Structure formats: structure tokens, C-alpha cells
Short mmCIF file of C-alpha atoms and ligand atoms in Angstrom, two decimals:
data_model
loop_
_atom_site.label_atom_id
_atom_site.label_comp_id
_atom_site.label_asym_id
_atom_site.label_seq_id
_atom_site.Cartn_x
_atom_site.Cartn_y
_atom_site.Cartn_z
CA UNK F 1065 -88.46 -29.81 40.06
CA UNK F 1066 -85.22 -31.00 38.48
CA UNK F 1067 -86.19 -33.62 36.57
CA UNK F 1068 -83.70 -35.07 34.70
CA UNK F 1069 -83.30 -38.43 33.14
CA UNK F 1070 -82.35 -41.88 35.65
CA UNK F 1071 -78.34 -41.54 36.11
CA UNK F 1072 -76.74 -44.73 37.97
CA UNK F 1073 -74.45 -41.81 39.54
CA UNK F 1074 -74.66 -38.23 41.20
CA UNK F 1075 -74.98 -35.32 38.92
CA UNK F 1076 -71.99 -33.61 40.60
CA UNK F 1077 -69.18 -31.74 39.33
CA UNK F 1078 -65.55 -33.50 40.77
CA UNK F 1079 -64.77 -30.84 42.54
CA UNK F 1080 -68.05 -30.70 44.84
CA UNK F 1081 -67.09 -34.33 45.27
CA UNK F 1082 -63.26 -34.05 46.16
CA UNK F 1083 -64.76 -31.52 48.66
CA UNK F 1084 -67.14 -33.77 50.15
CA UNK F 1085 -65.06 -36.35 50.14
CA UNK F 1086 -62.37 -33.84 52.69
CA UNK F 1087 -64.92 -32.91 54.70
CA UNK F 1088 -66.16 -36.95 55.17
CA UNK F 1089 -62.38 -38.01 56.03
CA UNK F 1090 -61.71 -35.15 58.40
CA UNK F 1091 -65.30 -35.45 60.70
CA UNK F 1092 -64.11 -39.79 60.29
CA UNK F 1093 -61.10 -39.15 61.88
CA UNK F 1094 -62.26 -36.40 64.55
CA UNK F 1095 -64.86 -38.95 65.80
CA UNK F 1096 -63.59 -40.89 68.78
CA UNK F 1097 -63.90 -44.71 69.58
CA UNK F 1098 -64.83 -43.55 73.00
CA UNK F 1099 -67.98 -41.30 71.43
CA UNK F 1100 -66.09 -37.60 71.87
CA UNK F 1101 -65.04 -35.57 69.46
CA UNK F 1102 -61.64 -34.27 68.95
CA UNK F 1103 -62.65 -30.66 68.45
CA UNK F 1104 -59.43 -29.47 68.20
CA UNK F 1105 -58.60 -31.67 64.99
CA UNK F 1106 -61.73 -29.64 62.82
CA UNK F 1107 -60.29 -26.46 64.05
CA UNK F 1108 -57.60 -27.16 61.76
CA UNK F 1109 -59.57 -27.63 58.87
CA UNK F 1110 -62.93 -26.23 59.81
CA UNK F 1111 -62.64 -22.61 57.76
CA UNK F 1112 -64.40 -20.36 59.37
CA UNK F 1113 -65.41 -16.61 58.47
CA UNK F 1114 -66.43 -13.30 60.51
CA UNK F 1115 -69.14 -11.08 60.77
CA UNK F 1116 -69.07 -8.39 58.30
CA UNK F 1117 -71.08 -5.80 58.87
CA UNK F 1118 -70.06 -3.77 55.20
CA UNK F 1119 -72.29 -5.17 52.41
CA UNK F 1120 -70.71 -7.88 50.71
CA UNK F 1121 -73.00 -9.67 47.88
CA UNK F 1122 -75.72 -7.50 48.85
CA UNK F 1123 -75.78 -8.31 52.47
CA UNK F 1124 -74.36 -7.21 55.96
CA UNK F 1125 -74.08 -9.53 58.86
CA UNK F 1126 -73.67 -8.99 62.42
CA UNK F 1127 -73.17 -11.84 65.62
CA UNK F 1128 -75.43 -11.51 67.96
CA UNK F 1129 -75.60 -13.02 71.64
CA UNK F 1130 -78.92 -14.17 73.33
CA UNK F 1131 -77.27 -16.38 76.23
CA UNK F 1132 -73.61 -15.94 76.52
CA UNK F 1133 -73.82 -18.89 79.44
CA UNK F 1134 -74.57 -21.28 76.87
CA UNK F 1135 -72.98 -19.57 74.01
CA UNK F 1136 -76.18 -19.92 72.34
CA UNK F 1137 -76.00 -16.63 69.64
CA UNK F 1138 -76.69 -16.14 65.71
CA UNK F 1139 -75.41 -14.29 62.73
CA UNK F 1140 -78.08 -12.05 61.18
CA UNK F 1141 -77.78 -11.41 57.68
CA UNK F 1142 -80.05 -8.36 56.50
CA UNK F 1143 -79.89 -7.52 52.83
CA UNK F 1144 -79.00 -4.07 51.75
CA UNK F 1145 -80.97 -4.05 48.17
CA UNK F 1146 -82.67 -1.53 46.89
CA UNK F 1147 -85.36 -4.09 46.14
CA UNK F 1148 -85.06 -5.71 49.77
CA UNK F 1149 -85.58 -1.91 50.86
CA UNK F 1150 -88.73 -0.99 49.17
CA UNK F 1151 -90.25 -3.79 50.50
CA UNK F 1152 -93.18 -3.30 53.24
CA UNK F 1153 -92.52 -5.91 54.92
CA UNK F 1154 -89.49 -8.46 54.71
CA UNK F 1155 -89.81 -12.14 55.56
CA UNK F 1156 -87.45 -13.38 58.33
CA UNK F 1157 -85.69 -17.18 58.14
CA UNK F 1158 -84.37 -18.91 61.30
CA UNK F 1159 -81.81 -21.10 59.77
CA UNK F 1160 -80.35 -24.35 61.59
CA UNK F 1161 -77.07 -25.48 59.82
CA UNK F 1162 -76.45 -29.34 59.09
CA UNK F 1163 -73.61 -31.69 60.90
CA UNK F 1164 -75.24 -34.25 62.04
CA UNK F 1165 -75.91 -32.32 65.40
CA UNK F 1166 -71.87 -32.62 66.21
CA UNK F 1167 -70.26 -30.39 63.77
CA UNK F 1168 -70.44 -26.66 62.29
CA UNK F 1169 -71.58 -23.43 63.22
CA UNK F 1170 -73.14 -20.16 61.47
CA UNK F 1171 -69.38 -19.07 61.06
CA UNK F 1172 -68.61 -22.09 58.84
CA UNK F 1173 -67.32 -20.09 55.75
CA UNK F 1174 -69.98 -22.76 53.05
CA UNK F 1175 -73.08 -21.80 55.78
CA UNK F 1176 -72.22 -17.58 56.40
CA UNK F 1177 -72.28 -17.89 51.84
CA UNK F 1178 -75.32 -20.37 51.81
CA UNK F 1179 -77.05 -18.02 54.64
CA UNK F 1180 -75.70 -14.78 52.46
CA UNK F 1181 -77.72 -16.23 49.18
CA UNK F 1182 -80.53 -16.91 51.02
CA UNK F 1183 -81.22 -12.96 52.70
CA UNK F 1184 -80.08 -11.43 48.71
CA UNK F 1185 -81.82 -13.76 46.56
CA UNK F 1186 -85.34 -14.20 48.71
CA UNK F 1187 -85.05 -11.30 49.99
CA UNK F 1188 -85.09 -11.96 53.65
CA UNK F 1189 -83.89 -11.29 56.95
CA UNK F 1190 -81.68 -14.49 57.95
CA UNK F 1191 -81.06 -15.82 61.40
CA UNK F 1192 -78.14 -18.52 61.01
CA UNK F 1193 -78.49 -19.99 64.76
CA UNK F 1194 -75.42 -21.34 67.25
CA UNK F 1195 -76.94 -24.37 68.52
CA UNK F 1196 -75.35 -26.27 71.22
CA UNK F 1197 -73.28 -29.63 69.56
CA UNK F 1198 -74.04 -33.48 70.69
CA UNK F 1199 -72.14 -35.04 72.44
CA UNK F 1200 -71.29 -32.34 74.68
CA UNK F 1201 -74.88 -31.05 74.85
CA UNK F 1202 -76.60 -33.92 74.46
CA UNK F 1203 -81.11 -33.96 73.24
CA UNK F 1204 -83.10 -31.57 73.77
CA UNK F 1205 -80.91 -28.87 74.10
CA UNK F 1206 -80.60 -27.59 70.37
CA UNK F 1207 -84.17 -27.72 70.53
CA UNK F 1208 -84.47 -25.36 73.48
CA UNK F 1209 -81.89 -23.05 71.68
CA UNK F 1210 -83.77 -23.43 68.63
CA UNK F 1211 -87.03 -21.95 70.62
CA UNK F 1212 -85.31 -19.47 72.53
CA UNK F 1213 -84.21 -17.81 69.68
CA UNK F 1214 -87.72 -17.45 67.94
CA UNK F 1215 -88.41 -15.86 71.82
CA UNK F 1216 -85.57 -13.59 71.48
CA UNK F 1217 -86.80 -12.39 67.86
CA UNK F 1218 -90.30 -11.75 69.15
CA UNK F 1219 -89.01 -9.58 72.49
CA UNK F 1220 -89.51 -5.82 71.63
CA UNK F 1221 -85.82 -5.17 72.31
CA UNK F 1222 -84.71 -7.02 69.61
CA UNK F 1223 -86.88 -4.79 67.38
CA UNK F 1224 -83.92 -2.49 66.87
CA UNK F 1225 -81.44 -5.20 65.77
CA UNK F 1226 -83.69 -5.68 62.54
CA UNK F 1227 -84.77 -3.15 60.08
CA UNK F 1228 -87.61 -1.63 60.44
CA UNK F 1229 -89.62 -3.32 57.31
CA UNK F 1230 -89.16 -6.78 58.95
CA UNK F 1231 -91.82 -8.38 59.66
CA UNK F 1232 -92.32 -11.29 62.10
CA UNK F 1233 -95.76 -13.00 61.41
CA UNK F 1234 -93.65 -13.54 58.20
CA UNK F 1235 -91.50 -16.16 60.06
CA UNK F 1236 -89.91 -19.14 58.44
CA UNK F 1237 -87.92 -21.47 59.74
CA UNK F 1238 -85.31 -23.45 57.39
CA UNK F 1239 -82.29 -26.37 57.34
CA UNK F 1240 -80.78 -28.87 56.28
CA UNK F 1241 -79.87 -32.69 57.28
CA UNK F 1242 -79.74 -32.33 61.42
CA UNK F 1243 -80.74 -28.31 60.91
CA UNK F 1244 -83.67 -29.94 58.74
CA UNK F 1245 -85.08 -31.97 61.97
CA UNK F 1246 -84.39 -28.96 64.18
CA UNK F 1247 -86.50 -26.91 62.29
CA UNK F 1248 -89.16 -29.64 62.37
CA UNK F 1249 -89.12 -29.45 66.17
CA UNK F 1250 -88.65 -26.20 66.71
CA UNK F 1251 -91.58 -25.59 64.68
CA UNK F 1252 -93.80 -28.14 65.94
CA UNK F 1253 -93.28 -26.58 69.83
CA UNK F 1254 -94.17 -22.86 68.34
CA UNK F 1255 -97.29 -24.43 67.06
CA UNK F 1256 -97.92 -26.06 70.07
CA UNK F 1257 -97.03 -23.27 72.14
CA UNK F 1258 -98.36 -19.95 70.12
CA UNK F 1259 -99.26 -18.12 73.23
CA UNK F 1260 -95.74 -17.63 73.80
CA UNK F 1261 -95.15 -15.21 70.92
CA UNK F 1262 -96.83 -11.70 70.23
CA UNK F 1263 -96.31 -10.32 66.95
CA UNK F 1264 -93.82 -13.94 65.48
CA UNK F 1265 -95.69 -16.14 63.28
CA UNK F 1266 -94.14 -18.77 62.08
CA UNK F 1267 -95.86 -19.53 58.87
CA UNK F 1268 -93.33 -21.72 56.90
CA UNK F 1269 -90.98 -24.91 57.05
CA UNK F 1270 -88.23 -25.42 54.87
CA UNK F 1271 -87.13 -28.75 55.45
CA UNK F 1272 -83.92 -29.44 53.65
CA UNK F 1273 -82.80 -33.44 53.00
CA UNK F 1274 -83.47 -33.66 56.67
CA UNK F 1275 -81.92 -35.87 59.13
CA UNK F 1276 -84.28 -38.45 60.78
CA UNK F 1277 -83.86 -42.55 60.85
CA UNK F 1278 -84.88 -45.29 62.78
CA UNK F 1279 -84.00 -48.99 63.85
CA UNK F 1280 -84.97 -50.02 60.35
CA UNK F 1281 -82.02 -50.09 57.65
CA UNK F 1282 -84.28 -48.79 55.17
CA UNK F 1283 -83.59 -49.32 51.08
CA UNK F 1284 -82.22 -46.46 50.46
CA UNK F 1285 -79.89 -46.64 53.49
CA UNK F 1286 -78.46 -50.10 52.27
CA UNK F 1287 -78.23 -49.41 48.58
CA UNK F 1288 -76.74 -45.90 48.33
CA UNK F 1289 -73.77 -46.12 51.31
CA UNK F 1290 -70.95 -46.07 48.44
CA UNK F 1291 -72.30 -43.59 46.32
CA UNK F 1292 -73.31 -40.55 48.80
CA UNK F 1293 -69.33 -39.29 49.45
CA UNK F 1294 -70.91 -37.84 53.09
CA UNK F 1295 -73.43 -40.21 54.76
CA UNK F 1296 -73.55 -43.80 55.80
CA UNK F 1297 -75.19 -46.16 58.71
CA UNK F 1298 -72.08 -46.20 60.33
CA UNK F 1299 -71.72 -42.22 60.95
CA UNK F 1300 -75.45 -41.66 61.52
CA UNK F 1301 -75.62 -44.46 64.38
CA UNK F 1302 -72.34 -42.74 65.52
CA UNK F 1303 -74.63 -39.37 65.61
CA UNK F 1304 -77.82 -40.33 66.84
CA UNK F 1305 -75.82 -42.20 69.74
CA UNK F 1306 -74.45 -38.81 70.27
CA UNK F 1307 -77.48 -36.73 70.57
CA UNK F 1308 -79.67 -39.06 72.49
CA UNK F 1309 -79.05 -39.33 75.87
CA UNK F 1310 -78.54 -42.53 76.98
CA UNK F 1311 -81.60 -44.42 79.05
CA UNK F 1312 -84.23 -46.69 78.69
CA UNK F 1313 -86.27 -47.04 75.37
CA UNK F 1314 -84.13 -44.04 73.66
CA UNK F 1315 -82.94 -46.24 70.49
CA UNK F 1316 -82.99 -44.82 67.21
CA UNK F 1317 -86.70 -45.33 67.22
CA UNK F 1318 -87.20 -42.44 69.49
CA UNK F 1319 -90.23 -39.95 68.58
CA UNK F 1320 -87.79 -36.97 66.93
CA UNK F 1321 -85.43 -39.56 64.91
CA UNK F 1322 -87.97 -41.78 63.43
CA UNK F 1323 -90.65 -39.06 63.06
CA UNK F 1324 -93.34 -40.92 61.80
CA UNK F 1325 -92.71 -43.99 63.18
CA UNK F 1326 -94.43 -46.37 66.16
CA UNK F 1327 -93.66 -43.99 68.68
CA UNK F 1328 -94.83 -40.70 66.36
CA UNK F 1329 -96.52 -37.83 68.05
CA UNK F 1330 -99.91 -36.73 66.77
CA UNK F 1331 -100.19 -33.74 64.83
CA UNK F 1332 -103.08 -34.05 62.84
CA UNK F 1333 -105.08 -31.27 65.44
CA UNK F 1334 -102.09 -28.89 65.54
CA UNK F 1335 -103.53 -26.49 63.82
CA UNK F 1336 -100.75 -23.81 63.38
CA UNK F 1337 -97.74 -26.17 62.24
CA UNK F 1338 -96.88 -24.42 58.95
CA UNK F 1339 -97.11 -25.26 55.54
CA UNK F 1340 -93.69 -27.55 54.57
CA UNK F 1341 -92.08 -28.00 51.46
CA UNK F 1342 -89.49 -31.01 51.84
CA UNK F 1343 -86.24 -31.42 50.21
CA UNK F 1344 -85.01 -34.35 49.00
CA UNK F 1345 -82.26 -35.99 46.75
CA UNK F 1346 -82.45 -38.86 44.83
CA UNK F 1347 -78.80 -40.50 46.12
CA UNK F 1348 -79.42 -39.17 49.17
CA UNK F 1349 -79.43 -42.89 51.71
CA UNK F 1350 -81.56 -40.68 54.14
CA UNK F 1351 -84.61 -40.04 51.04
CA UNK F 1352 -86.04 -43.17 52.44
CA UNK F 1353 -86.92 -41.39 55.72
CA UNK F 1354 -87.39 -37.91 54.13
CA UNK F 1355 -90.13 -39.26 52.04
CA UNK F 1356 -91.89 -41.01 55.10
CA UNK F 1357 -91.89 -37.74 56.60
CA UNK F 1358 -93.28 -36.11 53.86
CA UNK F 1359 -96.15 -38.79 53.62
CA UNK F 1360 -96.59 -38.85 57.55
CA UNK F 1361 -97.25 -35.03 56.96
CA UNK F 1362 -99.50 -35.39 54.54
CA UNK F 1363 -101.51 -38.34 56.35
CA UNK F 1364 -101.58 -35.66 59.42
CA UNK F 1365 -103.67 -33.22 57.17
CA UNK F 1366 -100.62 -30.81 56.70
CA UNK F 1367 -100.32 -28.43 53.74
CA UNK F 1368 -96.99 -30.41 52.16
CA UNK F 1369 -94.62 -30.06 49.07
CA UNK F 1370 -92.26 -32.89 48.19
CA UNK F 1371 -89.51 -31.60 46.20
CA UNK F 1372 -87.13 -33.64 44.73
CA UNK F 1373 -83.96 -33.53 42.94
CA UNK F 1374 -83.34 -37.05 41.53
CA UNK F 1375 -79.74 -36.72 40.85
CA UNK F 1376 -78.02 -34.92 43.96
CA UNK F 1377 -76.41 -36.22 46.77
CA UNK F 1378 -76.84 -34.96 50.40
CA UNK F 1379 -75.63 -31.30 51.04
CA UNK F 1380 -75.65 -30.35 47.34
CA UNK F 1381 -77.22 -27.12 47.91
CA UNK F 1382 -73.82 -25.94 50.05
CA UNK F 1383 -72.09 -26.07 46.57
CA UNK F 1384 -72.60 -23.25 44.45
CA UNK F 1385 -71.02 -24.33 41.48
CA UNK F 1386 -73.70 -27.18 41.68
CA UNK F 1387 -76.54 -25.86 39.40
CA UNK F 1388 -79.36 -27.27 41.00
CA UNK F 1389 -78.12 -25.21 44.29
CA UNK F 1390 -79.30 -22.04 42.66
CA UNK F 1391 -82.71 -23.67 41.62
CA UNK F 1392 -83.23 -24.82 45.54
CA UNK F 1393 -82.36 -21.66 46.40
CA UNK F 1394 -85.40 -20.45 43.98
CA UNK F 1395 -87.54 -22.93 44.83
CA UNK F 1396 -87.55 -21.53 48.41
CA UNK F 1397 -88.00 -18.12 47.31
CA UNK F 1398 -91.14 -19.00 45.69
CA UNK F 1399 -92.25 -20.96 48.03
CA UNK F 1400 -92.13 -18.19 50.70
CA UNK F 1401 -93.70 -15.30 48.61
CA UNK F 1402 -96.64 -17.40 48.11
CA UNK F 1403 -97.05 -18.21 52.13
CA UNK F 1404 -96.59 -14.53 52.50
CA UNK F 1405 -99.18 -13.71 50.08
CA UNK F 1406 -101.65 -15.83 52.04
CA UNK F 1407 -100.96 -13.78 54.63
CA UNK F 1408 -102.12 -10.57 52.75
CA UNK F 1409 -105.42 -12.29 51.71
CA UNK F 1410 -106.10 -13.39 55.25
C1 LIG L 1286 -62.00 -39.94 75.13
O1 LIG L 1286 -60.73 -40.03 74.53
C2 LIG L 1286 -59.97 -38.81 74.51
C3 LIG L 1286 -58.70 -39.00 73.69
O2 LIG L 1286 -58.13 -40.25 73.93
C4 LIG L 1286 -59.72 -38.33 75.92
O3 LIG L 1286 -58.99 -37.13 75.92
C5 LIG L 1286 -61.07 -38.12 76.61
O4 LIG L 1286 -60.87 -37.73 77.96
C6 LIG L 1286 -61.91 -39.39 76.56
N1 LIG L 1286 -63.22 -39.08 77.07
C7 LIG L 1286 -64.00 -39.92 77.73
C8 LIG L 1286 -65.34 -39.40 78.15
O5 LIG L 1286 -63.67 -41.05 77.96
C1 LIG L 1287 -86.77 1.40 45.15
O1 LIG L 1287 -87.43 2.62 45.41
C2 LIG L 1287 -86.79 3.74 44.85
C3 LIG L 1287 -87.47 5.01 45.37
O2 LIG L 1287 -88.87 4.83 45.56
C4 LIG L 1287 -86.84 3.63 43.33
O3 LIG L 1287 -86.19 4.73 42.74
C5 LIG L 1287 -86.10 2.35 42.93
O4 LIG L 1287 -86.21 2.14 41.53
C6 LIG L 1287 -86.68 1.14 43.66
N1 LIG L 1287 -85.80 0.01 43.38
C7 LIG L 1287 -86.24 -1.24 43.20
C8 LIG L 1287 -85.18 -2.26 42.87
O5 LIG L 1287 -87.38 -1.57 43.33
C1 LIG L 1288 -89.93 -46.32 61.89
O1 LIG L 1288 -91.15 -45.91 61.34
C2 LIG L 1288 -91.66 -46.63 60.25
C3 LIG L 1288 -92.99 -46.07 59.89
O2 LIG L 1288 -92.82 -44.91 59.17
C4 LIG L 1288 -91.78 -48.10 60.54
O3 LIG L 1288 -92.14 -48.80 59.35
C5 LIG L 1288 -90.49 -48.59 61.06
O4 LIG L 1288 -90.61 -49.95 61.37
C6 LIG L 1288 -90.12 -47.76 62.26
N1 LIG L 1288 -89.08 -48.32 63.00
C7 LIG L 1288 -88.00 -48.88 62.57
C8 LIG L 1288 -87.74 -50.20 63.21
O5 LIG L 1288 -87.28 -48.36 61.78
#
């Protein structure tokens, strides 16, 4: 996908990179020597959007609550189409946003329009989630959140929050950078725990430039730091620092940060992990890790698609005006009508 000739920089328009550039210097300054973050600083900057449930684009959204005691909730984005109508049954995407675990929400104006894309242009049911942040909420809460909502989805109550064509053993679950390893998880405990669900299936990961590392300073790591605007050692120490809690043996090595590494979990006899496809861009300094995941997949018998995109950065596919966002977007689409077509020949 994307091939395009070896540039020695990013194949982004200036103003995607003045804009990542803002968003790098504000989340610098909001993060703490003393590992907090000053909320209130992003507040200022973080633009944020409501619900609307009027079709805009194609698409109504609503907020929805599942446990107001740990304001865990998501925005559901349902497509009003004509063509998203006729279907029989619509897929359904459980989205994690990226951050790095510490920032964002569904709300963030860039992730309600990426999320709004996703339900028109698939068409799909989307299910942008409210994960708790790191440091406050500190490993494995997101992950629990992450699972609870799949739970929530597949109670019958929830049944009338949806349209009636969805359908749920056409589940996918999708993010990017930290959302990217949440969906991993999260989708490795449904496989694992399948007896918990009744009619959800989750049949799909989409795995966007996701976020995992390790004690290593891989190549990619060392050589890109001044040409990614967004990412660097520095910040994802700062982040990993802030999601693990602290204790013995919980260094960046950890089973969920460095997936595949010494202390990997074995997955080759999960049967029901999902087929993947894996995002990744070529000045991304996190491809190193995103292609060992890929390969660790592969070695563990999974059904796995590398996709690459040799000249973007990480978090290209937030920028519309970036062309290669609307091919991603594409890409995905595909790549969930053909695991939904398996279904029909099962
Ligand atoms: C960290 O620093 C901030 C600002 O100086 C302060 O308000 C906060 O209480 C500190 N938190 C901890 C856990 O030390
Ligand atoms: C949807 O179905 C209606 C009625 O069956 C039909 O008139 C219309 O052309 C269909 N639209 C699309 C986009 O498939
Ligand atoms: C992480 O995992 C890889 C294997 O994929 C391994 O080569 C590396 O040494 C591990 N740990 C570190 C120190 O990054």
C-alpha cells in the first residue's frame, strides 16, 4: 500500500506538521517533573466537540455511560446512509483513541471526525471508548474498561441503543499508537475469555502504528527522534513510567509494552484472536516495534497483514488533508468486508 519512492523526509503537508508540532509543545509542557499531568493546561488547548445526535457527514452520535463511578462511557457514531441502511447486517468498531495512555478522549474534536469517517465511509457502527488516563489510573485499568465495554455491547439492553441491522459477531476492534496496544489486549482477553460474550464476536484487529517498546533503543527509535514532530524516547519513557505501576520487574520490558519480547505471552493456541492487519509508517521511531509485532504474530500462527506507508509520520491518519489518511481509511474498509464475508461462508 502506498508505495512511493525513498524520501529522506515525511510526505506531509506544513500544515499537518505546524499542527503536530502544537500539539508536541503543549503535552511537553503539561507533563510534570514530578510525573503528573497538569490537566488543566490541555483544557486550554485541548478542542473538544459534543455529541450530535442530527446527522452531520452522514452520521449521528450520541454519549453513552456504562460506569458513571469511573467515568468510563463512549460516543457511538451510527451512520444514517441510505447504503448503511439497506445493509443486513452492519459491522460494529470499538475504537481506542491514541495519547500515549495520558492524553485525549472520544470528544477530542480530530478523534469525534476520525471516528465520524470511519462509521460513513466503512459503513459501521463506531464505539469511540473513554478509557481511564495514566497516571491517574495507572495499568490495567484501560484494559478492564476496554473489556467492559465489549460486555456492555453484548448485554441485551444495549440492543436498543444500536440499530437494529447491527450486528455483533461482526465485531472489530481498532486504534492507534496507545489505542493500537489497547486493542491488542483487549482483544487478546476476548479470545481468551469467549464464554463471556453471547451473540459479540470479535472477528477483527485494526492495529494502527501501535504503541509498544521495550528496554532496547531500537534503530528506528535512535535514528528518527528529529524527524517524527510527535514521538521521541524521552516522552515514551515519560509514558510507559506513567502507565506501569511501579514494583518489581515492571520495566519497559513488561509483557504488554514489549509484546513479543523475553517476557511475551503465548498465543500460538489462542484460537479465536482475530485476524490483524498492522499499521505502520515508515518515519514512524516506534515501526521498529510495530514490525516485531507483526512478525511475533505471524511466528504465533496468526492470520496477519503488514501495511505500510513508507513516507508518514506517526498519527498521519488524524489529518485529513493528508492523502494517505483517506487510503488508511480504505484500507480498513476492505479489510473488514472481507472478514465479514468469511463470516457468511462459515
Ligand atoms: C506535582 O506537582 C504539582 C505542581 O507543582 C502539584 O500540584 C502536585 O501536587 C504534585 N504531585 C505530586 C504527586 O507530587
Ligand atoms: C436503499 O434501498 C432503497 C429501497 O429498497 C433503494 O431505493 C435505494 O436505492 C437503496 N440505496 C442504496 C444506496 O443502496
Ligand atoms: C524486547 O523484545 C525483543 C524481541 O522481540 C528483544 O530482542 C529485546 O531484547 C527485548 N527487550 C529489550 C531489552 O528491548
Amino acid at each position: 500500500m502506498a508505495q512511493k519512492e525513498k524520501k529522506s523526509s515525511p510526505g506531509i503537508p506544513w500544515r499537518t506538521r505546524i499542527a503536530l508540532s502544537f500539539v508536541s509543545t503543549v503535552t511537553d509542557y503539561s507533563r510534570r517533573q514530578n510525573g503528573t499531568v497538569n490537566r488543566r493546561l490541555l483544557g486550554i488547548f485541548g478542542l473538544k466537540t459534543s455529541a450530535n445526535p442530527n446527522p452531520v457527514n452522514g452520521v449521528k452520535s450520541y454519549d453513552v455511560t456504562v460506569d458513571s463511578s469511573r467515568d468510563l462511557w463512549f460516543r457511538l457514531f451510527i451512520p444514517t446512509t441510505d447504503e448503511s441502511r439497506n445493509l443486513s447486517s452492519l459491522p460494529i468498531i470499538v475504537f481506542f483513541h491514541g495519547g500515549g495512555f495520558v492524553y485525549l478522549s472520544p470528544d477530542t474534536k480530530a478523534y469525534d471526525a476520525v471516528c465520524r469517517r470511519f462509521a460513513r465511509k466503512t459503513p459501521a457502527v463506531v464505539v469511540s471508548v473513554n478509557y481511564r488516563l495514566a497516571p491517574e489510573h495507572k495499568y490495567p485499568a484501560q484494559y478492564d474498561d476496554g473489556f467492559d465495554v465489549l460486555k456492555f455491547l453484548d448485554n441485551e439492553k444495549s440492543r436498543e441503543l444500536l440499530p437494529e441491522n447491527v450486528d455483533l459477531s461482526r465485531c472489530f476492534l481498532a486504534g492507534d499508537s496507545a489505542g493500537g496496544n489497547l486493542a491488542h489486549h483487549v482483544a487478546k482477553r476476548a479470545s481468551e475469555m469467549t464464554s463471556n460474550f453471547g451473540a459479540l464476536k470479535v472477528i477483527g484487529l485494526v492495529a494502527i502504528q501501535p504503541f509498544f517498546g521495550g528496554e532496547e533503543r531500537t534503530e528506528s527509535e535512535l535514528k528518527l527522534v528529529d524527524v517524527d514532530p510527535l514521538i521521541s524516547v524521552r516522552k515514551t519513557d515519560w509514558m510507559w513510567n506513567a502507565f506501569i505501576p511501579p514494583g518489581e520487574g515492571m520495566d519497559r520490558d513488561h509483557e504488554v509494552i514489549n509484546v513479543s519480547g523475553p517476557r511475551a505471552v503465548d498465543i500460538s493456541k489462542l484460537d479465536k484472536f482475530p485476524a490483524t492487519v498492522v499499521v505502520v509508517g515508515g518515519f514512524d521511531p516506534l515501526k521498529d516495534w510495530q514490525r516485531r509485532y507483526y512478525e511475533w504474530l505471524k511466528r504465533s500462527g496468526k492470520d496477519v497483514h503488514l501495511s505500510e506507508y513508507p513516507t508518514m509520520v506517526h498519527a498521519f491518519y488524524i489529518f485529513p488533508e493528508v492523502p494517505e489518511a483517506t487510503q488508511l481509511i480504505l484500507e480498513v474498509k476492505d479489510f473488514i468486508n472481507k472478514q465479514c464475508s468469511k463470516v457468511v461462508k462459515n
